């Protein structure tokens, strides 16, 4: 630990925690063993609401500089948070979220295990994101169907779905498991499992399993060629999930053809 | 006040101001009573231009961590600034601006009262924004019609207009009062009052007053159902403004039909 | 230098360097003469990879507050970095890059001389950007053609090309010298020199030299009217480059007509 930090003595800090320069840790937190807190971060930032539970930050998190994580959230082990990230209160996050620089999770969200977000991902309040989901840069999960209003229809993203760069998910969108929202596309309504969605009108362009990178003959979905990017202990789970999605997608396609 | 802040003794700081951890306050500022300055913020950041007036920050502002507010701007009471916000010099802001995390006001702007901006709003230099305007995430108000050039045509946004997620306002766009630029749309030229603009070509799709959230029968414009989101003292003003816009829109529609 | 900074004694710091409040400077850096390091910045941030060379920051850089610059990059003289900027490791940057607030260079990039980036520019890992390029706000240079995968096809941007607001460059795009990717357009594949690309399908809409700002009769490309925005010592170089691009574009157009 370097000097010049400000740590509330009420904070509960685990073993072997590394704390960077000038960090601020508020009292309403429990930091797991082996966490690394980057310079100029704010951990347990007080929310406007009173009486929130403490921030429970799982073990072995790596939080890069200038991050802000509020009280009242529960975060699984091995969080990897980029620089200038914000995670608001009331959010429940699974194992090993990787969230890129300058991303913003707006609060009361539910995020599964092994989710990957790139830079400038804007996850609206109340969003529900499954396991092994990818969310690329400059995307928004919205929640107000008649902005501005008191209506509240957050987005649900199914397991293993992929939201590509600058894709936008309209309020209330329910994105099927394994679906891919292409770069710049707009997702709305119910997106079937395992389909590609393209364009501003959010049309279903076909099944993800037909996606092919010609020069290398690499095919989607990614469990065929990308499972090694996750820890060994997840591989069985990825295979099972991929098989389920495959079947779900085949059912859906059979049903819509009939 | 916590330790480790760096406050220029020339700074003029009001009563009951709360100052977070490691804050930097430069000398050329006047901070109103009851302001709360978040951790790691920079208040009165020096501009490149010399001889600018001081930053006048109105009373009861809440500025979240890692915000940067330059000298030479005048900000009305009850600013609410999110984390990692930047507000550059020469900007005049009305009452109770709420500006979301990671947003950027580029300087020499004029922002009305009770404006709401979500995350990643990029307000180009010289923009003029009316009262009760909403600007959602991943939007830009541009100002250079032939980038890059020395030409300078900032955007004007009328009172109560709504710029939805990922909508972009081209240089010189003049957005009529109460107009709604739909998510992903591009606004250019003169946008009539009270219309919906959609798509990359910025087409007028109809009047905002026909917008309806079917499941709840909620109708636009928002003063019908959202006035309670603002302080009581504004309600009369909202009603008057809404009536004016209604009339203006009706006139415009009659004229274009004739 | 103000108090409360944390500077590793191994850091090599030039003459007349100004260091802001609460800055963190790691040991693996060499900072050139006359640099100005803004408040709450992190200079020489350690990368995950071990054994990287030091950050070499050229003379007279101006780095604004809350910036993060990693070890293992080489940056030419007169960098101007905005607030909350991130520049990752392994990047080689030429002379006088100006990178706007909240922008993110992801690492292992090659950036030429006199490049200008506005806010929220997201430069994917491995991108190659030429000299005198402009990259406006809310843009991404992608690198994964089948996200997520281990495939890696970064974008190449030719000298003097212009990526306008919210334009997205798909993985593997090779943007010809002097081309202009219009606001909201999607660039993919090989973009010829000196053309305008528009729309979600990335169509070539014509040559940049036909672009005209009617009210002022200002014509593109910008060397005709914007060379004075660069230091005198570059003017000859700009003229030469513009002439080369002109010829290249003319050749291309003749060839495609034939």
XYZ file of C-alpha atoms in Angstrom:
774
model
C 0.000 0.000 0.000
C 1.302 3.419 -0.911
C 0.699 6.526 1.142
C -2.011 9.121 0.743
C -4.916 6.738 0.520
C -8.037 7.432 2.565
C -9.540 4.265 3.967
C -12.518 4.277 6.298
C -11.639 2.124 9.315
C -15.066 0.472 9.020
C -14.079 -1.044 5.647
C -13.502 -4.763 5.809
C -10.434 -5.575 3.727
C -9.221 -9.127 3.051
C -5.738 -10.615 2.994
C -3.104 -9.616 0.451
C -5.060 -6.713 -0.932
C -2.964 -4.228 -2.941
C -4.133 -0.639 -2.797
C -2.815 1.980 -5.220
C -2.000 5.634 -4.832
C -4.484 8.072 -3.346
C -7.339 5.536 -3.387
C -10.540 6.272 -1.473
C -12.273 3.367 0.247
C -15.530 4.115 2.026
C -16.721 2.187 5.064
C -19.580 0.224 3.590
C -17.430 -2.354 1.780
C -16.076 -5.847 2.084
C -13.088 -6.452 -0.165
C -12.088 -10.055 -0.849
C -8.618 -11.546 -0.575
C -6.042 -10.784 -3.212
C -7.810 -7.782 -4.765
C -5.794 -5.062 -6.508
C -7.250 -1.565 -6.322
C -5.825 0.893 -8.866
C -4.695 4.463 -8.272
C -7.352 7.153 -7.746
C -10.195 4.635 -7.487
C -13.284 5.112 -5.346
C -14.547 1.917 -3.718
C -17.902 1.850 -1.941
C -18.981 5.244 -3.284
C -22.107 6.289 -1.333
C -25.377 6.134 -3.277
C -28.176 8.681 -2.931
C -30.441 6.048 -1.385
C -29.832 5.431 2.304
C -29.451 2.101 4.071
C -27.966 0.155 1.189
C -26.045 -3.014 2.015
C -22.285 -2.999 1.704
C -20.357 -3.488 -1.504
C -19.230 -7.094 -1.530
C -16.246 -7.332 -3.853
C -15.195 -10.918 -4.499
C -11.612 -12.146 -4.251
C -8.840 -11.480 -6.760
C -10.468 -8.480 -8.443
C -8.228 -6.228 -10.526
C -9.571 -2.700 -10.605
C -7.682 -0.235 -12.749
C -7.155 3.416 -11.983
C -9.916 6.027 -11.686
C -12.664 3.380 -11.331
C -15.763 4.076 -9.240
C -17.681 1.221 -7.636
C -20.692 2.022 -5.469
C -21.871 0.493 -2.247
C -24.815 -1.900 -2.371
C -23.580 -4.197 -5.148
C -22.370 -7.782 -5.015
C -19.558 -8.703 -7.354
C -18.269 -12.252 -7.867
C -14.639 -13.301 -7.875
C -12.045 -12.081 -10.350
C -13.627 -8.880 -11.568
C -11.359 -7.112 -14.066
C -12.390 -3.470 -14.352
C -10.747 -1.020 -16.757
C -9.778 2.580 -16.183
C -12.508 5.172 -15.511
C -15.189 2.494 -15.140
C -18.368 3.211 -13.139
C -20.479 0.480 -11.505
C -23.504 1.839 -9.668
C -25.380 0.421 -6.679
C -27.747 -2.530 -6.466
C -26.009 -4.579 -9.127
C -25.291 -8.284 -8.850
C -22.387 -9.507 -10.945
C -21.199 -13.098 -11.388
C -17.746 -14.495 -11.759
C -14.910 -12.812 -13.695
C -16.625 -9.883 -15.400
C -14.192 -8.029 -17.633
C -15.379 -4.486 -18.205
C -13.359 -2.209 -20.480
C -12.155 1.332 -19.988
C -14.730 4.096 -19.622
C -17.715 1.752 -19.387
C -20.719 2.504 -17.220
C -23.088 0.065 -15.484
C -25.983 2.192 -14.305
C -27.245 0.236 -11.301
C -29.753 -2.460 -10.317
C -28.408 -4.670 -13.093
C -27.920 -8.399 -13.037
C -24.796 -9.569 -14.878
C -23.935 -13.250 -15.294
C -20.617 -15.073 -15.223
C -17.668 -14.464 -17.549
C -19.217 -11.473 -19.279
C -16.914 -9.338 -21.434
C -17.527 -5.654 -22.098
C -15.272 -3.420 -24.151
C -14.874 0.338 -23.817
C -17.839 2.732 -23.656
C -20.433 0.053 -22.916
C -23.420 1.788 -21.366
C -25.532 -0.684 -19.448
C -28.816 0.993 -18.510
C -30.376 0.620 -15.088
C -32.075 -2.726 -14.530
C -30.469 -4.557 -17.463
C -30.224 -8.335 -17.180
C -27.215 -9.923 -18.883
C -26.636 -13.688 -19.048
C -23.448 -15.733 -18.877
C -20.586 -15.549 -21.399
C -22.095 -12.492 -23.088
C -19.970 -10.060 -25.133
C -20.787 -6.361 -25.306
C -18.510 -4.299 -27.543
C -17.767 -0.579 -27.598
C -20.223 2.320 -27.968
C -23.316 0.265 -27.180
C -26.294 1.092 -24.980
C -28.829 -1.124 -23.289
C -31.746 1.311 -22.931
C -34.715 1.167 -20.579
C -37.160 3.997 -21.281
C -39.562 3.237 -24.173
C -40.954 6.787 -24.400
C -38.049 9.005 -23.334
C -38.378 10.722 -20.990
C -41.025 8.906 -18.976
C -41.520 6.907 -15.799
C -41.902 3.755 -17.876
C -39.169 1.233 -17.315
C -38.439 -1.614 -19.689
C -34.847 -2.772 -19.334
C -33.116 -5.041 -21.805
C -32.480 -8.757 -21.269
C -29.485 -10.332 -22.983
C -29.417 -14.127 -23.170
C -26.380 -16.288 -22.440
C -23.599 -16.181 -25.030
C -25.242 -13.372 -26.995
C -22.939 -10.862 -28.703
C -23.633 -7.135 -29.011
C -21.170 -5.751 -31.573
C -19.644 -2.275 -31.842
C -22.122 0.612 -31.864
C -25.154 -1.714 -31.770
C -27.998 -0.306 -29.706
C -30.564 -2.330 -27.769
C -33.947 -0.634 -27.537
C -35.942 -0.660 -24.297
C -37.542 -3.982 -23.565
C -35.509 -5.908 -26.113
C -35.119 -9.564 -25.172
C -32.090 -10.910 -26.945
C -32.143 -14.659 -27.398
C -29.299 -16.862 -26.261
C -26.417 -16.957 -28.698
C -27.827 -14.195 -30.914
C -25.418 -11.728 -32.513
C -26.416 -8.085 -32.908
C -24.167 -6.920 -35.722
C -22.120 -3.751 -35.629
C -24.398 -0.718 -35.907
C -27.594 -2.775 -35.723
C -30.586 -1.926 -33.551
C -32.112 -4.728 -31.490
C -35.751 -4.501 -30.503
C -38.515 -6.805 -29.329
C -37.904 -10.526 -29.061
C -34.744 -11.659 -30.813
C -34.790 -15.422 -31.461
C -31.921 -17.573 -30.205
C -28.883 -17.979 -32.405
C -29.752 -15.427 -35.078
C -27.820 -12.527 -36.581
C -29.581 -9.156 -36.376
C -28.490 -6.388 -38.761
C -29.339 -2.825 -39.715
C -31.281 0.055 -38.242
C -34.538 -1.902 -38.531
C -33.075 -4.841 -36.636
C -33.829 -7.491 -39.238
C -32.950 -11.131 -38.699
C -30.390 -11.859 -41.402
C -29.901 -15.570 -40.733
C -28.473 -18.002 -38.214
C -25.189 -17.271 -36.440
C -23.987 -20.788 -37.308
C -23.700 -19.751 -40.975
C -21.223 -16.969 -40.128
C -17.870 -17.772 -41.628
C -14.551 -15.993 -41.793
C -13.603 -17.063 -45.303
C -9.803 -16.629 -45.278
C -9.411 -18.909 -42.257
C -12.635 -20.954 -42.609
C -13.416 -20.029 -38.981
C -17.069 -20.568 -38.176
C -19.411 -19.219 -35.545
C -20.672 -19.712 -32.923
C -17.525 -19.119 -30.941
C -17.417 -22.249 -28.708
C -15.945 -24.045 -31.744
C -12.803 -21.920 -31.708
C -12.713 -19.630 -28.702
C -13.378 -21.765 -25.627
C -9.669 -21.672 -24.786
C -10.046 -17.971 -23.972
C -11.819 -18.996 -20.755
C -10.469 -20.902 -17.750
C -10.406 -24.699 -17.986
C -13.065 -25.083 -15.334
C -15.616 -23.416 -17.617
C -15.108 -25.572 -20.713
C -17.654 -28.226 -19.830
C -20.160 -25.519 -18.997
C -19.520 -23.744 -22.319
C -20.017 -26.986 -24.261
C -23.306 -27.725 -22.485
C -24.554 -24.188 -22.986
C -23.583 -24.187 -26.669
C -25.399 -27.479 -27.232
C -28.522 -26.148 -25.525
C -28.480 -22.981 -27.624
C -27.933 -24.979 -30.787
C -30.978 -27.093 -30.059
C -33.046 -24.068 -29.066
C -32.073 -22.303 -32.300
C -32.856 -25.380 -34.415
C -36.275 -25.674 -32.781
C -36.996 -22.057 -33.403
C -35.973 -22.266 -37.046
C -38.042 -25.407 -37.619
C -41.061 -23.759 -35.993
C -40.823 -20.600 -38.088
C -40.469 -22.562 -41.324
C -43.511 -24.723 -40.601
C -13.369 18.048 4.340
C -10.900 15.177 4.220
C -7.174 15.606 4.082
C -4.936 15.679 1.046
C -6.934 18.195 -0.938
C -5.118 21.057 -2.642
C -7.079 24.285 -2.474
C -5.716 27.563 -3.763
C -6.161 30.163 -1.028
C -7.518 32.588 -3.647
C -10.559 30.326 -4.208
C -13.754 31.757 -2.818
C -15.690 28.952 -1.152
C -19.192 29.364 0.305
C -20.752 28.052 3.495
C -21.305 24.361 4.151
C -19.320 23.175 1.178
C -18.299 19.511 1.347
C -15.017 18.669 -0.346
C -14.014 15.071 -1.055
C -10.708 13.277 -0.983
C -7.696 14.625 -2.849
C -9.719 17.303 -4.673
C -7.923 20.105 -6.519
C -9.481 23.550 -6.431
C -7.731 26.279 -8.403
C -7.838 29.943 -7.413
C -10.076 31.362 -10.104
C -13.357 30.010 -8.688
C -16.341 31.018 -6.629
C -18.168 28.042 -5.163
C -21.716 28.596 -3.873
C -23.123 27.528 -0.516
C -23.916 23.902 0.106
C -21.937 22.459 -2.827
C -20.571 18.929 -2.636
C -17.333 18.306 -4.531
C -16.538 14.644 -5.197
C -13.222 12.854 -4.737
C -10.434 13.521 -7.267
C -12.297 16.382 -8.935
C -10.636 19.387 -10.522
C -12.522 22.637 -10.040
C -11.485 25.778 -11.890
C -9.113 23.933 -14.241
C -7.032 26.581 -16.066
C -7.891 27.086 -19.743
C -5.307 27.735 -22.448
C -6.689 31.244 -22.977
C -5.456 33.780 -20.439
C -7.518 36.299 -18.489
C -10.741 34.315 -18.300
C -13.219 35.222 -15.568
C -13.614 32.937 -12.605
C -15.748 29.811 -12.536
C -18.982 30.745 -10.808
C -20.526 27.555 -9.477
C -24.043 28.111 -8.132
C -25.227 26.862 -4.756
C -26.056 23.253 -3.877
C -24.161 21.628 -6.757
C -23.374 17.926 -6.451
C -20.252 17.057 -8.393
C -19.272 13.422 -8.467
C -15.763 12.059 -8.447
C -13.161 12.642 -11.163
C -15.104 15.579 -12.677
C -13.259 18.459 -14.339
C -14.823 21.906 -14.485
C -12.866 24.743 -16.062
C -12.534 28.361 -15.059
C -14.473 30.957 -17.040
C -17.919 29.305 -16.923
C -21.060 30.328 -15.049
C -23.200 27.517 -13.725
C -26.628 28.016 -12.119
C -27.796 26.463 -8.859
C -28.103 22.740 -8.249
C -25.806 21.342 -10.899
C -25.656 17.547 -10.675
C -22.549 16.304 -12.473
C -21.707 12.616 -12.887
C -18.360 10.899 -12.587
C -15.591 11.751 -15.082
C -17.557 14.678 -16.537
C -15.741 17.519 -18.310
C -17.167 21.038 -18.623
C -14.874 23.412 -20.497
C -14.514 27.179 -20.223
C -16.823 29.954 -21.427
C -20.026 28.013 -20.889
C -23.176 29.447 -19.325
C -25.458 26.896 -17.726
C -28.876 27.494 -16.157
C -30.516 25.957 -13.161
C -30.197 22.278 -12.183
C -28.351 20.741 -15.114
C -28.000 16.993 -14.645
C -25.106 15.687 -16.699
C -24.390 11.959 -16.711
C -21.136 10.077 -16.226
C -18.372 10.530 -18.786
C -20.107 13.380 -20.637
C -18.181 16.244 -22.185
C -19.279 19.851 -22.738
C -16.657 21.334 -25.017
C -16.808 25.027 -24.093
C -18.503 28.305 -25.083
C -21.878 26.570 -24.888
C -25.138 27.981 -23.629
C -27.260 25.461 -21.720
C -30.736 26.305 -20.390
C -32.508 25.337 -17.196
C -33.311 21.792 -16.069
C -31.450 20.118 -18.903
C -30.816 16.373 -18.552
C -27.884 14.623 -20.215
C -27.095 10.936 -19.895
C -23.689 9.301 -20.234
C -21.321 10.001 -23.137
C -23.111 13.129 -24.327
C -20.639 15.107 -26.398
C -21.707 18.725 -26.620
C -19.552 20.453 -29.236
C -18.112 23.895 -28.705
C -20.633 26.708 -29.109
C -23.768 24.560 -28.855
C -26.944 26.289 -27.676
C -29.356 24.122 -25.704
C -32.760 25.336 -24.468
C -34.670 24.603 -21.268
C -35.936 21.162 -20.217
C -33.998 19.457 -23.020
C -33.035 15.770 -22.829
C -29.842 14.464 -24.401
C -29.287 10.720 -24.125
C -26.135 8.637 -24.366
C -23.628 8.447 -27.230
C -24.828 11.609 -28.932
C -22.818 14.445 -30.485
C -23.741 18.025 -31.225
C -21.243 18.809 -34.010
C -20.001 22.181 -35.239
C -17.722 21.779 -38.253
C -19.630 21.371 -41.559
C -16.552 20.440 -43.605
C -14.306 18.609 -41.150
C -11.639 19.677 -40.607
C -12.057 23.373 -41.374
C -12.204 26.772 -39.727
C -15.946 26.905 -40.412
C -18.047 26.900 -37.295
C -21.747 26.076 -37.266
C -22.821 24.864 -33.850
C -26.132 23.164 -33.168
C -29.144 24.826 -31.552
C -31.554 22.655 -29.593
C -34.969 24.159 -28.773
C -36.694 23.952 -25.402
C -38.053 20.537 -24.441
C -36.454 18.817 -27.423
C -35.269 15.225 -26.938
C -32.122 13.745 -28.498
C -32.349 9.975 -28.070
C -29.553 7.408 -27.718
C -26.880 7.495 -30.418
C -28.654 10.250 -32.372
C -26.225 12.664 -34.004
C -26.858 16.347 -34.683
C -25.037 17.612 -37.765
C -23.336 21.014 -37.752
C -25.760 23.893 -37.987
C -28.832 21.810 -37.163
C -31.576 23.875 -35.557
C -33.822 21.540 -33.643
C -37.316 22.914 -33.083
C -38.859 23.110 -29.648
C -40.335 19.831 -28.478
C -38.916 17.837 -31.391
C -37.708 14.282 -30.752
C -34.662 12.952 -32.594
C -35.177 9.200 -32.424
C -32.519 6.756 -31.379
C -29.856 6.478 -34.071
C -31.336 9.272 -36.189
C -29.336 12.080 -37.755
C -30.662 15.606 -37.355
C -29.732 18.222 -39.925
C -30.965 21.594 -41.111
C -34.124 23.083 -39.655
C -36.189 20.594 -37.665
C -39.770 21.822 -37.192
C -41.225 22.074 -33.691
C -42.866 19.019 -32.198
C -41.871 16.482 -34.840
C -40.222 13.079 -34.656
C -37.074 12.711 -36.754
C -35.910 9.198 -37.685
C -33.215 7.438 -39.677
C -29.855 8.272 -41.168
C -31.477 10.718 -43.587
C -33.219 12.549 -40.760
C -36.726 12.284 -42.125
C -39.699 13.787 -40.302
C -41.828 10.784 -39.386
C -44.772 12.617 -37.832
C -45.746 14.699 -34.824
C -44.478 13.826 -31.366
C -48.042 14.093 -30.022
C -48.949 10.889 -31.885
C -46.295 8.888 -30.017
C -47.956 6.338 -27.820
C -46.717 3.597 -25.530
C -49.416 1.074 -26.314
C -49.299 -1.193 -23.221
C -49.826 1.736 -20.856
C -51.573 4.166 -23.257
C -48.924 6.745 -22.257
C -48.739 9.573 -24.764
C -46.123 12.135 -25.648
C -45.186 14.891 -25.244
C -43.917 14.292 -21.755
C -45.552 17.171 -19.831
C -48.703 15.011 -19.772
C -47.041 12.360 -17.610
C -43.600 13.442 -16.507
C -43.901 16.921 -15.010
C -43.659 15.431 -11.529
C -40.030 14.571 -12.262
C -39.223 18.276 -11.847
C -39.506 20.514 -8.755
C -42.938 21.970 -7.998
C -41.816 25.488 -8.761
C -41.293 24.544 -12.418
C -44.725 23.032 -13.105
C -46.419 26.224 -14.185
C -43.476 27.019 -16.425
C -43.607 23.534 -17.995
C -47.329 23.859 -18.676
C -46.885 27.246 -20.346
C -43.965 26.029 -22.424
C -45.831 22.882 -23.501
C -48.854 24.937 -24.573
C -46.651 27.295 -26.580
C -44.903 24.383 -28.309
C -48.238 22.722 -29.032
C -49.503 25.833 -30.728
C -46.261 26.353 -32.607
C -46.360 22.754 -33.845
C -50.020 23.022 -34.889
C -49.270 26.197 -36.839
C -46.357 24.578 -38.552
C -48.387 21.530 -39.516
C -51.281 23.638 -40.836
C -48.846 25.725 -42.890
C -47.116 22.716 -44.440
C -50.416 21.079 -45.357
C -51.773 24.220 -47.029
C 5.421 20.562 -8.502
C 2.656 20.392 -5.891
C 2.695 18.035 -2.956
C 1.143 14.612 -2.655
C 2.469 13.193 -5.885
C 3.999 9.735 -5.872
C 7.023 9.509 -8.125
C 9.136 6.408 -8.385
C 12.774 7.453 -7.951
C 13.681 5.268 -10.951
C 11.657 7.538 -13.250
C 13.796 9.657 -15.522
C 12.326 13.136 -15.653
C 13.641 15.925 -17.917
C 14.156 19.624 -17.308
C 11.315 22.030 -16.607
C 8.692 19.348 -16.212
C 5.522 20.508 -14.454
C 3.731 17.880 -12.410
C 0.179 18.409 -11.145
C -1.576 17.429 -7.956
C -1.523 13.859 -6.711
C 0.062 12.504 -9.904
C 1.467 8.967 -9.970
C 4.608 8.363 -11.982
C 5.902 4.811 -12.157
C 9.564 3.962 -12.539
C 9.630 2.659 -16.091
C 9.384 6.060 -17.789
C 11.480 8.718 -19.444
C 9.739 12.078 -19.560
C 11.108 14.695 -21.968
C 11.918 18.319 -21.193
C 9.119 20.793 -20.719
C 6.288 18.270 -20.263
C 3.213 19.201 -18.238
C 1.527 16.362 -16.390
C -2.043 17.070 -15.248
C -3.596 16.365 -11.860
C -4.453 12.744 -10.984
C -2.657 11.326 -14.027
C -0.931 7.955 -14.111
C 2.273 7.903 -16.159
C 4.017 4.635 -16.929
C 1.109 2.483 -15.750
C 2.358 -1.127 -15.544
C 1.061 -3.486 -18.237
C 0.122 -7.111 -17.608
C 3.011 -8.269 -19.794
C 6.363 -8.274 -18.059
C 9.640 -6.871 -19.339
C 8.234 -4.086 -21.461
C 10.533 -1.197 -22.325
C 10.022 2.153 -20.649
C 7.497 4.749 -21.699
C 9.368 7.334 -23.706
C 7.374 10.540 -23.606
C 8.765 13.174 -25.946
C 9.404 16.776 -24.946
C 6.765 19.448 -24.398
C 3.800 17.084 -23.938
C 0.683 18.498 -22.314
C -1.247 15.785 -20.512
C -4.507 16.819 -18.931
C -5.932 15.492 -15.702
C -6.921 11.884 -15.051
C -4.981 10.581 -18.081
C -3.424 7.119 -18.038
C -0.376 6.356 -20.175
C 1.170 2.907 -19.980
C 4.786 1.831 -19.999
C 6.210 0.356 -23.188
C 5.072 3.063 -25.624
C 7.092 5.678 -27.500
C 5.464 9.035 -27.977
C 6.914 11.832 -30.110
C 7.233 15.469 -29.091
C 4.322 17.715 -28.223
C 1.652 15.188 -27.366
C -1.557 16.946 -26.269
C -3.731 14.508 -24.346
C -7.200 15.384 -23.036
C -8.774 14.512 -19.717
C -9.443 10.841 -18.879
C -7.479 9.607 -21.888
C -6.001 6.100 -21.917
C -2.990 5.104 -24.044
C -2.018 1.460 -23.614
C 1.375 -0.198 -24.013
C 3.350 -0.997 -27.145
C 2.157 2.000 -29.117
C 4.383 4.205 -31.247
C 3.116 7.723 -31.761
C 4.657 10.435 -33.936
C 4.878 14.147 -33.441
C 2.145 16.288 -31.860
C -0.766 13.880 -31.495
C -3.809 15.670 -30.128
C -6.164 13.204 -28.484
C -9.447 14.456 -27.062
C -11.083 13.838 -23.702
C -12.114 10.301 -22.809
C -10.432 8.689 -25.819
C -8.838 5.263 -25.645
C -5.889 3.890 -27.635
C -5.885 0.163 -26.949
C -2.226 -0.726 -27.413
C 0.265 -1.935 -30.040
C -0.913 0.826 -32.374
C 1.154 2.894 -34.750
C 0.047 6.525 -34.987
C 1.677 8.993 -37.376
C 2.513 12.673 -37.014
C 0.048 15.470 -36.327
C -2.933 13.184 -35.862
C -6.065 14.723 -34.334
C -8.606 12.701 -32.357
C -11.706 14.125 -30.737
C -13.530 12.750 -27.698
C -14.500 9.077 -27.360
C -12.235 7.852 -30.152
C -11.695 4.138 -29.589
C -8.586 2.968 -31.393
C -8.527 -0.825 -31.339
C -5.367 -2.766 -30.610
C -2.955 -2.907 -33.523
C -4.470 -0.051 -35.526
C -2.170 1.769 -37.942
C -2.917 5.452 -38.463
C -1.010 7.661 -40.930
C 0.043 11.296 -40.733
C -2.349 14.257 -40.488
C -5.334 11.970 -39.928
C -8.531 13.198 -38.215
C -10.660 10.898 -36.087
C -13.807 12.450 -34.660
C -15.966 11.473 -31.690
C -17.691 8.143 -31.021
C -15.690 6.195 -33.585
C -14.118 2.753 -33.334
C -11.307 1.144 -35.268
C -12.159 -2.556 -34.786
C -9.912 -5.592 -35.139
C -11.895 -8.806 -34.682
C -13.729 -9.926 -37.859
C -15.758 -12.658 -36.140
C -16.308 -11.349 -32.611
C -15.296 -12.903 -30.365
C -12.419 -14.840 -31.912
C -8.642 -15.095 -31.945
C -8.615 -13.583 -35.426
C -6.942 -10.225 -35.593
C -7.389 -7.799 -38.465
C -6.690 -4.252 -37.353
C -7.618 -1.185 -39.382
C -5.177 0.895 -41.421
C -5.939 4.565 -41.948
C -3.992 6.356 -44.696
C -2.407 9.780 -44.378
C -4.802 12.712 -44.262
C -7.883 10.487 -44.084
C -10.848 11.766 -42.058
C -13.109 9.577 -39.912
C -16.172 11.679 -39.049
C -18.432 11.532 -35.970
C -19.855 8.111 -35.154
C -18.295 6.476 -38.223
C -17.156 2.916 -37.563
C -14.245 1.160 -39.257
C -14.769 -2.591 -39.594
C -11.926 -5.015 -38.936
C -9.365 -5.115 -41.700
C -10.564 -1.926 -43.368
C -7.792 -0.182 -45.281
C -8.725 3.432 -45.663
C -7.020 5.140 -48.567
C -5.069 8.334 -48.160
C -7.232 11.427 -48.071
C -10.503 9.467 -47.924
C -13.366 10.823 -45.811
C -15.630 8.431 -43.924
C -18.781 10.498 -43.445
C -20.582 10.860 -40.163
C -22.324 7.606 -39.255
C -20.826 5.692 -42.181
C -19.280 2.236 -41.930
C -15.918 1.688 -43.616
C -14.966 -1.794 -44.719
C -12.526 -3.435 -47.106
C -10.303 -1.324 -49.311
C -11.346 2.312 -49.466
C -9.803 4.064 -52.468
C -7.768 7.232 -51.959
C -9.566 10.548 -51.876
C -13.155 9.264 -51.864
C -16.140 9.981 -49.638
C -17.714 6.923 -48.006
C -21.291 7.174 -46.729
C -23.992 5.065 -45.118
C -24.227 1.787 -43.277
C -23.160 -0.107 -46.395
C -20.064 2.037 -46.794
C -20.718 3.122 -50.359
C -18.318 5.375 -52.227
C -20.335 8.530 -52.873
C -17.758 10.432 -54.919
C -14.425 12.182 -54.654
C -13.578 14.332 -51.638
C -12.455 17.117 -53.976
C -16.092 17.720 -54.962
C -17.104 18.465 -51.366
C -18.134 22.076 -51.072
C -19.491 24.203 -48.255
C -21.888 26.262 -50.360
C -22.365 29.377 -48.180
C -18.631 30.069 -48.053
C -17.561 28.231 -51.247
C -14.999 26.355 -49.130
C -13.775 23.231 -50.883
C -12.171 20.046 -49.738
C -9.630 18.568 -49.354
C -8.528 20.608 -46.381
C -4.962 21.590 -47.400
C -6.598 24.338 -49.501
C -7.964 26.122 -46.443
C -6.729 24.532 -43.245
C -2.948 24.211 -43.516
C -2.558 27.211 -41.202
C -3.910 25.065 -38.355
C -0.549 23.273 -38.303
C 2.922 24.628 -37.443
C 4.798 26.426 -40.232
C 7.418 23.704 -40.436
C 4.770 21.238 -41.690
C 3.353 23.318 -44.543
C 5.730 22.085 -47.221
C 5.114 18.522 -46.099
C 1.322 19.023 -46.230
C 1.544 20.444 -49.749
C 3.649 17.531 -50.964
C 1.374 14.991 -49.350
C -1.759 16.641 -50.752
C -0.282 16.642 -54.263
C 0.628 12.961 -53.970
C -2.865 12.067 -52.778
C -4.438 14.117 -55.536
C -2.469 12.238 -58.139
C -3.153 8.889 -56.517
C -6.887 9.665 -56.437
C -6.898 10.812 -60.075
C -5.130 7.622 -61.135
C -7.594 5.529 -59.222
C -10.569 7.304 -60.748
C -9.192 7.039 -64.273
C -8.525 3.327 -63.752
C -12.024 2.581 -62.458
C -13.654 4.486 -65.317
C -11.637 2.689 -67.959
